[in-house]
PDB file of C-alpha atoms in Angstrom:
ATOM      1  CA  UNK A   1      -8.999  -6.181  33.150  1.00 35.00           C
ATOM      2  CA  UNK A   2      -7.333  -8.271  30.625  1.00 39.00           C
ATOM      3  CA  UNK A   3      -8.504  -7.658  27.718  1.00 49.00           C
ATOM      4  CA  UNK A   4      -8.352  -9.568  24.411  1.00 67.00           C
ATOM      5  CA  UNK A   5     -10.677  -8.703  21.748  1.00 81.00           C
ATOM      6  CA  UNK A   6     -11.282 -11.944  20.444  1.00 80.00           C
ATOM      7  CA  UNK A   7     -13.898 -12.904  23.892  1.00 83.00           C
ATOM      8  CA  UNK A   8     -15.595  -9.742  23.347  1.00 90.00           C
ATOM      9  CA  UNK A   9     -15.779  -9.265  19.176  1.00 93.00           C
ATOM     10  CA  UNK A  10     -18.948  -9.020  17.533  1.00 96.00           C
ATOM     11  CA  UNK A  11     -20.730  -7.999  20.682  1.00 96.00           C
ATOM     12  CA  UNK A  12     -22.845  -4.995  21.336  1.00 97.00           C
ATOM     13  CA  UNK A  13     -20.389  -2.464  21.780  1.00 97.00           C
ATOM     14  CA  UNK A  14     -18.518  -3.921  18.171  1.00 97.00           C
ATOM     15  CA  UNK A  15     -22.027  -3.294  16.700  1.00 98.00           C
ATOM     16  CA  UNK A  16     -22.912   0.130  17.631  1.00 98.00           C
ATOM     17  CA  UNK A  17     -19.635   1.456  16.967  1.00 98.00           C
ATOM     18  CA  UNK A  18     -19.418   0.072  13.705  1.00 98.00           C
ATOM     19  CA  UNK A  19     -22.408   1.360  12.620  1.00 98.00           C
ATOM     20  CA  UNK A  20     -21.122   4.465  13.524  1.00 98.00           C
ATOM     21  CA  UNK A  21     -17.626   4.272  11.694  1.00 98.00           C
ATOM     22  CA  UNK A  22     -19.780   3.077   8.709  1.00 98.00           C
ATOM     23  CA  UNK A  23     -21.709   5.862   8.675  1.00 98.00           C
ATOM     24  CA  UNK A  24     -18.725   7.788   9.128  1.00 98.00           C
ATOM     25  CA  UNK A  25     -17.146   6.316   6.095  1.00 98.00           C
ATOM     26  CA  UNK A  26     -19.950   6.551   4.050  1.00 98.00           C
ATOM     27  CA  UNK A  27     -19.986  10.283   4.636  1.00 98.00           C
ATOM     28  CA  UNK A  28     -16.533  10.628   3.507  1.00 98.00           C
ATOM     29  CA  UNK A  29     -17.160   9.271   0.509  1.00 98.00           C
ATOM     30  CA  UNK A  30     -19.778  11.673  -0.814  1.00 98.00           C
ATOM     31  CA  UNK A  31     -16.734  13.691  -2.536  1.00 97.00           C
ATOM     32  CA  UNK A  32     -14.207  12.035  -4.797  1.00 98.00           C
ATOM     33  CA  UNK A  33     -10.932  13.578  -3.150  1.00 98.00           C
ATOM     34  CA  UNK A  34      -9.543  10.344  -1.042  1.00 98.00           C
ATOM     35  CA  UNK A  35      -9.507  10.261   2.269  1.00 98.00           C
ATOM     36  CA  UNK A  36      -7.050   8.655   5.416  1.00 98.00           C
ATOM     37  CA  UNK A  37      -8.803   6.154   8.357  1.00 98.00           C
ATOM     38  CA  UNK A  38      -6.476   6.248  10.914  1.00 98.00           C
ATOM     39  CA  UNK A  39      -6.901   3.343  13.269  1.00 98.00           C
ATOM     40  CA  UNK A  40      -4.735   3.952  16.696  1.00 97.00           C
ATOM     41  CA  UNK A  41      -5.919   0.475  18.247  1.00 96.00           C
ATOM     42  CA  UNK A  42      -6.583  -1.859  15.223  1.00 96.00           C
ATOM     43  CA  UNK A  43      -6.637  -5.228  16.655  1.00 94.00           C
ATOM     44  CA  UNK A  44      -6.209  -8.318  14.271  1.00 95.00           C
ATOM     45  CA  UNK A  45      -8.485  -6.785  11.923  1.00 96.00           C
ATOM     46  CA  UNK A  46     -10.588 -10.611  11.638  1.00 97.00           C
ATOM     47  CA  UNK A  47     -12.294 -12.589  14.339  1.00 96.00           C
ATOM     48  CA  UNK A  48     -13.122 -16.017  14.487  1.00 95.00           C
ATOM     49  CA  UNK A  49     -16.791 -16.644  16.551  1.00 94.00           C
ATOM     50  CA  UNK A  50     -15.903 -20.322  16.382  1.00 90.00           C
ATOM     51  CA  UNK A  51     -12.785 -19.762  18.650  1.00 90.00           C
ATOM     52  CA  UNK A  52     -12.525 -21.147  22.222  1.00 88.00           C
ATOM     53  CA  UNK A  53     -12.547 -17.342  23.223  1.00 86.00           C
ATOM     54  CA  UNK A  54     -15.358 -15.967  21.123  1.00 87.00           C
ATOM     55  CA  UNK A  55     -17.483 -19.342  22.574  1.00 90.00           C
ATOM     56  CA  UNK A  56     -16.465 -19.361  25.648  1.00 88.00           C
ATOM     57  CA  UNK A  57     -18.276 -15.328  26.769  1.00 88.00           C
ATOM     58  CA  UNK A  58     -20.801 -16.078  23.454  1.00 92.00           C
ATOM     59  CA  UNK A  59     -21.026 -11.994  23.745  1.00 94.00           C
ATOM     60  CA  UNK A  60     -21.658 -11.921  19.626  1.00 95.00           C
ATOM     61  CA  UNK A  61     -24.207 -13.771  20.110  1.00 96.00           C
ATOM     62  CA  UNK A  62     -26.213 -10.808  21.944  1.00 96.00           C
ATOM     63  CA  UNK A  63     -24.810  -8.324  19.471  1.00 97.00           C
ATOM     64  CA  UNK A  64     -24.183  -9.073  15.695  1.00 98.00           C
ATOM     65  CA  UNK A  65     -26.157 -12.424  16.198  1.00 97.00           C
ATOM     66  CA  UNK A  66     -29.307 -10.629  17.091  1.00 97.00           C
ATOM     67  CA  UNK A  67     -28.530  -8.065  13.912  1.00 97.00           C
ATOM     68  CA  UNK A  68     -27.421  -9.875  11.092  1.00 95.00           C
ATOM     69  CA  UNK A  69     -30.424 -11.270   9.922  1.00 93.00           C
ATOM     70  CA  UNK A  70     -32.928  -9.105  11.836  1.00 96.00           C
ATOM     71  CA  UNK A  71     -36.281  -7.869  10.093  1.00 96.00           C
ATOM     72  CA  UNK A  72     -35.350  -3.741   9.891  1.00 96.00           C
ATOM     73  CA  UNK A  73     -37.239  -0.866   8.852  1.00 97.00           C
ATOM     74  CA  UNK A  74     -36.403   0.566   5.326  1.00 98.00           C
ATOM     75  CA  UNK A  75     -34.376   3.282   6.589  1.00 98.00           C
ATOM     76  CA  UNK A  76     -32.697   1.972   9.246  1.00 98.00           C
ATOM     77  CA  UNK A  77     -31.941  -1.307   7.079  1.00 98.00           C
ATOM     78  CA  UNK A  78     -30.350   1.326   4.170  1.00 98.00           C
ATOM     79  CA  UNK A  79     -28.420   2.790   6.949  1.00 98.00           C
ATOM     80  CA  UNK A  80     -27.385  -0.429   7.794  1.00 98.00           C
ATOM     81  CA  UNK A  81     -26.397  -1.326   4.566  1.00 98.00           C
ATOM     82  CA  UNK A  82     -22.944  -1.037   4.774  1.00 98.00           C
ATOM     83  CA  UNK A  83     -22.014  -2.302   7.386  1.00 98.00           C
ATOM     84  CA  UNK A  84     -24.244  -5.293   7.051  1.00 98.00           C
ATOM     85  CA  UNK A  85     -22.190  -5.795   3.835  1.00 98.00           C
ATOM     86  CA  UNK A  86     -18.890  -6.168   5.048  1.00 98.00           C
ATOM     87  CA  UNK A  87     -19.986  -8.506   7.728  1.00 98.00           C
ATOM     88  CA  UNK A  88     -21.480 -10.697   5.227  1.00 97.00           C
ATOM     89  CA  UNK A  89     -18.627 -10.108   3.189  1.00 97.00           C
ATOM     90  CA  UNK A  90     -16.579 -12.680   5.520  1.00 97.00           C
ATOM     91  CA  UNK A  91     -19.565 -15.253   5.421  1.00 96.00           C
ATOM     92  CA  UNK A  92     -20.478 -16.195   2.080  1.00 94.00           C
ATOM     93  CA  UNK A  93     -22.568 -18.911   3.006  1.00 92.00           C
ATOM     94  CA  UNK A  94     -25.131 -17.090   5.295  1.00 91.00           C
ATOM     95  CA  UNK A  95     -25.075 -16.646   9.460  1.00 91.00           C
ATOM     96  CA  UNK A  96     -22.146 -15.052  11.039  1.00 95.00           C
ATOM     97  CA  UNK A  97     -19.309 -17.294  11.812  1.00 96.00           C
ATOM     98  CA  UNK A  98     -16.330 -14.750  11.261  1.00 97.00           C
ATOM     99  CA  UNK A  99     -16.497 -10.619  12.181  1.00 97.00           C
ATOM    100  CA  UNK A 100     -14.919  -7.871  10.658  1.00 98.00           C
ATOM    101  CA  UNK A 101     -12.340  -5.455  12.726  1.00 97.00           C
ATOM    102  CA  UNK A 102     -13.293  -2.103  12.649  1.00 98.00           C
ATOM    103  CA  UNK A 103     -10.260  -1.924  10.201  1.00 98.00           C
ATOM    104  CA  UNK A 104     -11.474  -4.202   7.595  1.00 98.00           C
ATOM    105  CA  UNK A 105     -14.982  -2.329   8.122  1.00 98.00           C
ATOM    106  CA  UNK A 106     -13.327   0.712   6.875  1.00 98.00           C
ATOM    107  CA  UNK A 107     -11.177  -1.033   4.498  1.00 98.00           C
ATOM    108  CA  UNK A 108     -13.910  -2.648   3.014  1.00 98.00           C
ATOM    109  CA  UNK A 109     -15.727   0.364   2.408  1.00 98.00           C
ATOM    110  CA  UNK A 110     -13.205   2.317   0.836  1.00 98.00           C
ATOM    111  CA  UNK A 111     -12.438   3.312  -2.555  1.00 98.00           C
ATOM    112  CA  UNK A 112      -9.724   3.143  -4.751  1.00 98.00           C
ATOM    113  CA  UNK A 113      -8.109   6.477  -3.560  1.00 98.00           C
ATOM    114  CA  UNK A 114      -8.680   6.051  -0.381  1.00 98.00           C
ATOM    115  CA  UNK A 115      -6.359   4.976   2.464  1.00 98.00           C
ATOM    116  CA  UNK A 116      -5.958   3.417   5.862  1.00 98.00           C
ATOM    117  CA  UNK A 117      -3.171   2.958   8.187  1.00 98.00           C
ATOM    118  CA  UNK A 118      -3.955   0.494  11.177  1.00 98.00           C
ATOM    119  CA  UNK A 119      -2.062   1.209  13.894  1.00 97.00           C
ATOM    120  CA  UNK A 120      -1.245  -1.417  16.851  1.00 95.00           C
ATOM    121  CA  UNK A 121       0.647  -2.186  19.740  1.00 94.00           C
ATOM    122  CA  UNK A 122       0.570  -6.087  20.724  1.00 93.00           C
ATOM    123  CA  UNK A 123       3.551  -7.671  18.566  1.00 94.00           C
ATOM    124  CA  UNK A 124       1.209 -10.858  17.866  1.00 94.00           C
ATOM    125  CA  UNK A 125      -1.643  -8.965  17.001  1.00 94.00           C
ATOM    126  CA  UNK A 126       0.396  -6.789  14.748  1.00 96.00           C
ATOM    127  CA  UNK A 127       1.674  -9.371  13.076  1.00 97.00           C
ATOM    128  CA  UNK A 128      -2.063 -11.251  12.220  1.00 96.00           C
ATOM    129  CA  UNK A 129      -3.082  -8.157  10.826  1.00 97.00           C
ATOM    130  CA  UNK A 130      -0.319  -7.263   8.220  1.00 98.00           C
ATOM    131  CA  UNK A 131      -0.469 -11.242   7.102  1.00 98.00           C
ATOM    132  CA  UNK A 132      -4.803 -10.235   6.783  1.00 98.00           C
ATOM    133  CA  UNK A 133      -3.647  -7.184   4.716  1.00 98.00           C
ATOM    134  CA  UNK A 134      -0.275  -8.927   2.982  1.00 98.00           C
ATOM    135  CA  UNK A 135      -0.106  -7.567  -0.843  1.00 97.00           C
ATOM    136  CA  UNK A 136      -2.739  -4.034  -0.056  1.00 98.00           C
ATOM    137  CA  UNK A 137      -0.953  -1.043  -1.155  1.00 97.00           C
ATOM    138  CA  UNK A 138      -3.890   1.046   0.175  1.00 98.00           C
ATOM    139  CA  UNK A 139      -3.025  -0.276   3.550  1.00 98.00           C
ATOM    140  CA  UNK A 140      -0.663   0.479   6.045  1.00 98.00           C
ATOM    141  CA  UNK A 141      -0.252  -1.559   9.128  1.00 98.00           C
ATOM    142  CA  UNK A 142       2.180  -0.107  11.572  1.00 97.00           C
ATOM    143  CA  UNK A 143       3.087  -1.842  15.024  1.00 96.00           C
ATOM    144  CA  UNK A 144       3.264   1.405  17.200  1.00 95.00           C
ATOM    145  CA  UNK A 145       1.413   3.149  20.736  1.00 93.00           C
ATOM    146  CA  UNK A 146      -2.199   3.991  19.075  1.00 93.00           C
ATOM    147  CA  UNK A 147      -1.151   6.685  21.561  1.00 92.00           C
ATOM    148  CA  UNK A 148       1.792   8.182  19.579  1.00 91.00           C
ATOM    149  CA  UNK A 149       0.163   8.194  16.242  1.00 89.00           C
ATOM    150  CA  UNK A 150      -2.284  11.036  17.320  1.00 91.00           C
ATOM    151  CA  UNK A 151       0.912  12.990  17.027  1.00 88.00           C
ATOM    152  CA  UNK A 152       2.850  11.381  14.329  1.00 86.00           C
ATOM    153  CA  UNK A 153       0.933  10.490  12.232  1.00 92.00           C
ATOM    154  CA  UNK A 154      -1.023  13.750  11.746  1.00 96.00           C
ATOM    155  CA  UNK A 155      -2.898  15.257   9.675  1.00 96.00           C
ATOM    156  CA  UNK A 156      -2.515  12.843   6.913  1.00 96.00           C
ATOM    157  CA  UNK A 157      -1.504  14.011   3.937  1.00 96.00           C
ATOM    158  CA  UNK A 158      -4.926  13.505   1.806  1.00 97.00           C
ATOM    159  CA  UNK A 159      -5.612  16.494   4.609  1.00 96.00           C
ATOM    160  CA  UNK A 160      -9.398  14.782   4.524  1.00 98.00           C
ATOM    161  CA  UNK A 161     -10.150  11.949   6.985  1.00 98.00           C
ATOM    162  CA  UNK A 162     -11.171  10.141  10.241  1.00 98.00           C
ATOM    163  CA  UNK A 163      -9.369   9.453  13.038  1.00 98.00           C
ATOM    164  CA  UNK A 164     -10.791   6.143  14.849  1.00 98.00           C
ATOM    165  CA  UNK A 165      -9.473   5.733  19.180  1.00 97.00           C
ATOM    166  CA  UNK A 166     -10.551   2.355  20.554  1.00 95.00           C
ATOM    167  CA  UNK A 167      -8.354   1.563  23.629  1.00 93.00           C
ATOM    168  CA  UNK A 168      -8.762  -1.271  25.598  1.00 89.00           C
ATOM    169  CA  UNK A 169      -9.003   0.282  28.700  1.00 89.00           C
ATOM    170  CA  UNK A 170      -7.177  -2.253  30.832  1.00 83.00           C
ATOM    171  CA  UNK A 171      -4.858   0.325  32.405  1.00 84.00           C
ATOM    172  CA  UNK A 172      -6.030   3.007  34.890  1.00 87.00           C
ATOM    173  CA  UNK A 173      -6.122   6.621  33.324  1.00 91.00           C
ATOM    174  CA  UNK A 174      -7.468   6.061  30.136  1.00 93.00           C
ATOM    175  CA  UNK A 175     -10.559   8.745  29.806  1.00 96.00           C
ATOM    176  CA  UNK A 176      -7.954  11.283  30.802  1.00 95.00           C
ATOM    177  CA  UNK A 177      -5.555   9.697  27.776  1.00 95.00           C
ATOM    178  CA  UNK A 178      -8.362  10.370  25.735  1.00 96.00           C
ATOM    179  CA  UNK A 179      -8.861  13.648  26.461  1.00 96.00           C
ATOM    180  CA  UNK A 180      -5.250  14.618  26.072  1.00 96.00           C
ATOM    181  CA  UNK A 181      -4.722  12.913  23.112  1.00 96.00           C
ATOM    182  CA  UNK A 182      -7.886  14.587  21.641  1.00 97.00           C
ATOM    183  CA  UNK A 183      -6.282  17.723  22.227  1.00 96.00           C
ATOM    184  CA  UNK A 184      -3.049  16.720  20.558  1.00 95.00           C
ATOM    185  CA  UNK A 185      -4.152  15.388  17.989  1.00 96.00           C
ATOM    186  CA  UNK A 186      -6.626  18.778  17.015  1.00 96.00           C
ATOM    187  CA  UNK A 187      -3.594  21.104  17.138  1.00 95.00           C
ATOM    188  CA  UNK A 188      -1.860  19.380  14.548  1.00 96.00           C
ATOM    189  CA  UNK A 189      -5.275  18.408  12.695  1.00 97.00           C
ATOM    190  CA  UNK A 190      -8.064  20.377  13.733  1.00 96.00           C
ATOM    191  CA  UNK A 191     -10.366  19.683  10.821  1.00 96.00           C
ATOM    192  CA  UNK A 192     -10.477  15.911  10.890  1.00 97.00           C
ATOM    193  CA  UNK A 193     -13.083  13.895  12.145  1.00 98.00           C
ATOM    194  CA  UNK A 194     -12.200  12.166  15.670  1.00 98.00           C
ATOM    195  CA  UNK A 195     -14.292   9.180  16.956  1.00 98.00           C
ATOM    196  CA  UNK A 196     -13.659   7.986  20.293  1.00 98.00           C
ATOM    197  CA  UNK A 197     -14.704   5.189  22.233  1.00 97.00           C
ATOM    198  CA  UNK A 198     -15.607   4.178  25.580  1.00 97.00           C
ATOM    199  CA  UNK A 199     -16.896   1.592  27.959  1.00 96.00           C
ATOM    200  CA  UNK A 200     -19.855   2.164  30.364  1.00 96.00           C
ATOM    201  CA  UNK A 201     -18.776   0.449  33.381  1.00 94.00           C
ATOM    202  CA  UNK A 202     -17.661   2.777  35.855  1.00 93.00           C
ATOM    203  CA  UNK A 203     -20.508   5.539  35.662  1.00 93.00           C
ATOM    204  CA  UNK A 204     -18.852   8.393  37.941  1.00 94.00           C
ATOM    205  CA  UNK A 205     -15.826   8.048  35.806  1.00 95.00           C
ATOM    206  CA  UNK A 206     -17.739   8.257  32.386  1.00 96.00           C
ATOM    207  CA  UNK A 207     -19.480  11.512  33.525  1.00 97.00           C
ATOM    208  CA  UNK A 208     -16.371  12.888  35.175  1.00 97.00           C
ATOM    209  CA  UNK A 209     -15.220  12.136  31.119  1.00 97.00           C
ATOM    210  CA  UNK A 210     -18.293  13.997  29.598  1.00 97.00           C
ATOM    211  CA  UNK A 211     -17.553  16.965  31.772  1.00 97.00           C
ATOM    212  CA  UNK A 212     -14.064  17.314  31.150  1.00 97.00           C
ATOM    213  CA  UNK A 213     -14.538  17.264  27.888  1.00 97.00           C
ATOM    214  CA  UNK A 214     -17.485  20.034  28.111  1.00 96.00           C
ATOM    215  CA  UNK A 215     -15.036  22.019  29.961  1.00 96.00           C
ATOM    216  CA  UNK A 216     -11.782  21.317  27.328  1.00 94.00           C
ATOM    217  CA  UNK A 217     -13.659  24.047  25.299  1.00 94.00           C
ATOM    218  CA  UNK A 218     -13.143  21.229  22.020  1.00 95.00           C
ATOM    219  CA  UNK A 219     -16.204  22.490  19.765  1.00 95.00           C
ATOM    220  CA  UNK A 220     -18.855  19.996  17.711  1.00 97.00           C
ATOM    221  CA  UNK A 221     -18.668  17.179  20.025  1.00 98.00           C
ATOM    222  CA  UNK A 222     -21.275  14.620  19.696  1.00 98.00           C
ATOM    223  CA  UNK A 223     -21.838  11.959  22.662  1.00 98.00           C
ATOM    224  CA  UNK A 224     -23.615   8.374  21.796  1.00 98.00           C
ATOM    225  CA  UNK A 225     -24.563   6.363  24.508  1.00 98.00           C
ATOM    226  CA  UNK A 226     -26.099   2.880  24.426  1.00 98.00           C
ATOM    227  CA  UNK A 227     -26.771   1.007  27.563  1.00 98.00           C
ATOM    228  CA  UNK A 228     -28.309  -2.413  27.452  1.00 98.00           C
ATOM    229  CA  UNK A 229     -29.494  -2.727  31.201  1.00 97.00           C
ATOM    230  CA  UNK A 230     -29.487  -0.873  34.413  1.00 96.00           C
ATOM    231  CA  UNK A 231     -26.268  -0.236  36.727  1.00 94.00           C
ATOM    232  CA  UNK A 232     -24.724  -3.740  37.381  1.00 92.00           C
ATOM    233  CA  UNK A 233     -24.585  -4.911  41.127  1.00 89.00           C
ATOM    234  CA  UNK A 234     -20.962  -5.406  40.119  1.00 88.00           C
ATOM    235  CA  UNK A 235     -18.461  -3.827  37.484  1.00 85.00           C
ATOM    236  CA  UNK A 236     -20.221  -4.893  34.270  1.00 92.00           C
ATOM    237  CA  UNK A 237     -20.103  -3.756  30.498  1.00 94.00           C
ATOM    238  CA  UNK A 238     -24.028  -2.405  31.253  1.00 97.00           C
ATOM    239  CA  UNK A 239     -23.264   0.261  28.048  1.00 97.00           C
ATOM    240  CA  UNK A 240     -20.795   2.070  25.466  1.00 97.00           C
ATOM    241  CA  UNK A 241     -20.285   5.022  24.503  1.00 98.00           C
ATOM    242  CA  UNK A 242     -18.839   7.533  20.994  1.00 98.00           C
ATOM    243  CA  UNK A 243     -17.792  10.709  21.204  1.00 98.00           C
ATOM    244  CA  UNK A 244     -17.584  12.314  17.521  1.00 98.00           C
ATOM    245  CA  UNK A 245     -15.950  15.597  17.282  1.00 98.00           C
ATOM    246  CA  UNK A 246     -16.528  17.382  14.000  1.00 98.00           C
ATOM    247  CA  UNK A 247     -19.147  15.483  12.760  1.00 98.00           C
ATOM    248  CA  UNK A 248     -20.707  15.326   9.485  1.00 98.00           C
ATOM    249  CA  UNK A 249     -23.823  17.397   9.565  1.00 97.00           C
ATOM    250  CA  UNK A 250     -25.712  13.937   8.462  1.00 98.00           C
ATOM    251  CA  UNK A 251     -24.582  11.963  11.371  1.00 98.00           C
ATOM    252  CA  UNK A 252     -27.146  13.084  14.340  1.00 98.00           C
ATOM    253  CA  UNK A 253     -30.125  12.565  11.946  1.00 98.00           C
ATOM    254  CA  UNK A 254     -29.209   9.512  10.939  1.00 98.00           C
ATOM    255  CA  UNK A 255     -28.399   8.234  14.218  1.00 98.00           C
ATOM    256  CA  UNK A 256     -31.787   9.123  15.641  1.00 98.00           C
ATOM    257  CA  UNK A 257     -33.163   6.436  12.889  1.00 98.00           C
ATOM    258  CA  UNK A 258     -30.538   3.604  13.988  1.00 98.00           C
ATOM    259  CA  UNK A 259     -29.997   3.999  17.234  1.00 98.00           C
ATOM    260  CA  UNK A 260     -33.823   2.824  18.449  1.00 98.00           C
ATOM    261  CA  UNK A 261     -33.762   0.272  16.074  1.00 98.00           C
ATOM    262  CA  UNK A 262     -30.431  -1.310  17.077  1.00 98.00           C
ATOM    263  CA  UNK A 263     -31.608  -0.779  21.041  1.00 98.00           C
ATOM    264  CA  UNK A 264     -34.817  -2.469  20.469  1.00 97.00           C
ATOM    265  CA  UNK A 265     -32.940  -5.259  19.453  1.00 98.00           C
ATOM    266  CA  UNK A 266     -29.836  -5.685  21.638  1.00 98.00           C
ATOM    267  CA  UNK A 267     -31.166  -4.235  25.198  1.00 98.00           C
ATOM    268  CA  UNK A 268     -30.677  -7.243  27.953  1.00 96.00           C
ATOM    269  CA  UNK A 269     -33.126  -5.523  30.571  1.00 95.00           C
ATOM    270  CA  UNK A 270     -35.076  -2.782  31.190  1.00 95.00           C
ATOM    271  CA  UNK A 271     -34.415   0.693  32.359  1.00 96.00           C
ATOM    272  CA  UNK A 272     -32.084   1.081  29.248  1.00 97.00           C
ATOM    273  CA  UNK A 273     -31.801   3.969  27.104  1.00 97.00           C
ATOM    274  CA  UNK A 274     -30.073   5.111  24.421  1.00 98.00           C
ATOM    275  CA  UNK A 275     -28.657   8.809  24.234  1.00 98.00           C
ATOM    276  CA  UNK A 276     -27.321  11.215  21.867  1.00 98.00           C
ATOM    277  CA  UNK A 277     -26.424  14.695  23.046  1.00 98.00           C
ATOM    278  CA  UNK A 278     -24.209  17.469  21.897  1.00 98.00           C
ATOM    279  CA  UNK A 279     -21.747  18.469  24.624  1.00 96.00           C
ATOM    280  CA  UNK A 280     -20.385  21.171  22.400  1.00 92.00           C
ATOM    281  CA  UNK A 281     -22.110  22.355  19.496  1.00 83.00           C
TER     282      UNK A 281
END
């Protein structure tokens, strides 16, 4: 798989998990001591829908197209809030024409104690996202393995925070580099939050991942699943998946209000579901 963001942003999967980082956020910011997103695969931080590569798959179109101007119920649409803000934040004039990074979600959200260090790999891609955040002293953008920062860059020193892992997953092993950086990272940082990412392509290997975490003995591990059709025929993106360990004791409850609304409106074909299940409480 070659992956570049840019054919895929603003799809499904880009929706549901931010929402879920947004939430996250949100949470954080219910006491005034700042807090630290760490972002170990950050991306370019801004994507163009307009672009040859965003056109050419049209994913967005079947994800944030179908959202941003959807007809909501009033609590799902004030959990949406947010997040519905800083993708509107990019287009003043209505529609959706640009999308926000999961870094300039968060960075957007933030307050004025608050920090974030986005953290990636690709020298390009590094370099588009420290001219998008040129002149912000609350941001740090740091051209390193997303990998290595669940070591050295933890626990931030605001000692409150949210660690957000988003690989690409274009190399073999990556649910097991999950799992062992999750395990890392919590012995030098058990108290932060930890939201991790996956695709739902290959369905033995994304229960062989829910199991090995069950049996890592990792406590307060939350599981989201979203599927928007049945088992492709062949490989397919048929669903994502979150895995939030330590999270805020709002986050399940809340989730039960967005994720049927967001499923009603981005399933493909049905049998779908979504799921949300604690494989460590």
């Amino acid at each position: 798989m070659n992956y570049r963001h840019a054919y895929h942003a603003g799809n499904f999967a880009d929706v549901v998990k931010h929402v879920v980082l947004s939430r996250l956020v949100e949470y954080l910011k219910q006491k005034d001591k700042a807090f630290r997103v760490i972002d170990t695969h950050a991306g370019i931080g801004r994507y163009d829908l307009s672009s040859t590569e965003a056109q050419k798959t049209g994913e967005w179109q079947g994800g944030i197209g179908r959202l941003v101007d959807a007809a909501l119920d009033a609590p799902a649409a004030a959990l949406l809030a947010p997040y519905l803000e800083a993708v509107r934040s990019l287009n003043p004039e209505g529609g959706v024409k640009k999308y926000p990074g999961s870094p300039l979600i968060a960075r957007h959200l933030m307050r004025k104690q608050d920090r974030l260090s986005a953290i990636e790999l690709q020298f390009q891609d590094a370099a588009k996202l420290r001219a998008l955040f040129a002149g912000d002293f609350q941001t740090r953008v740091i051209e390193l393995d997303g990998w290595l920062a669940l070591g050295a860059h933890l626990p931030p020193k605001e000692k409150r925070g949210l660690v957000l892992v988003d690989p690409p997953f274009e190399e073999e092993g990556e649910f097991a580099r999950l799992i062992d950086g999750l395990q890392k990272a919590r012995k030098r940082w058990p108290g932060g939050i930890y939201a991790l990412w996956y695709p739902v392509k290959d369905r033995k290997a994304v229960a062989a991942f829910r199991k090995a975490l069950v049996q890592s003995g990792i406590p307060k591990l939350l599981d989201i699943g979203f599927e928007i059709r049945p088992p492709s025929a062949e490989p397919s993106l048929d669903g994502s998946g979150m895995v939030v360990v330590n999270p805020p004791f709002t986050l399940e409850g809340e989730l039960r209000t967005l994720l049927p609304a967001l499923h009603k409106l981005l399933v493909i074909e049905k049998p779908a579901h979504w799921t949300l299940e604690w494989l460590a409480a």
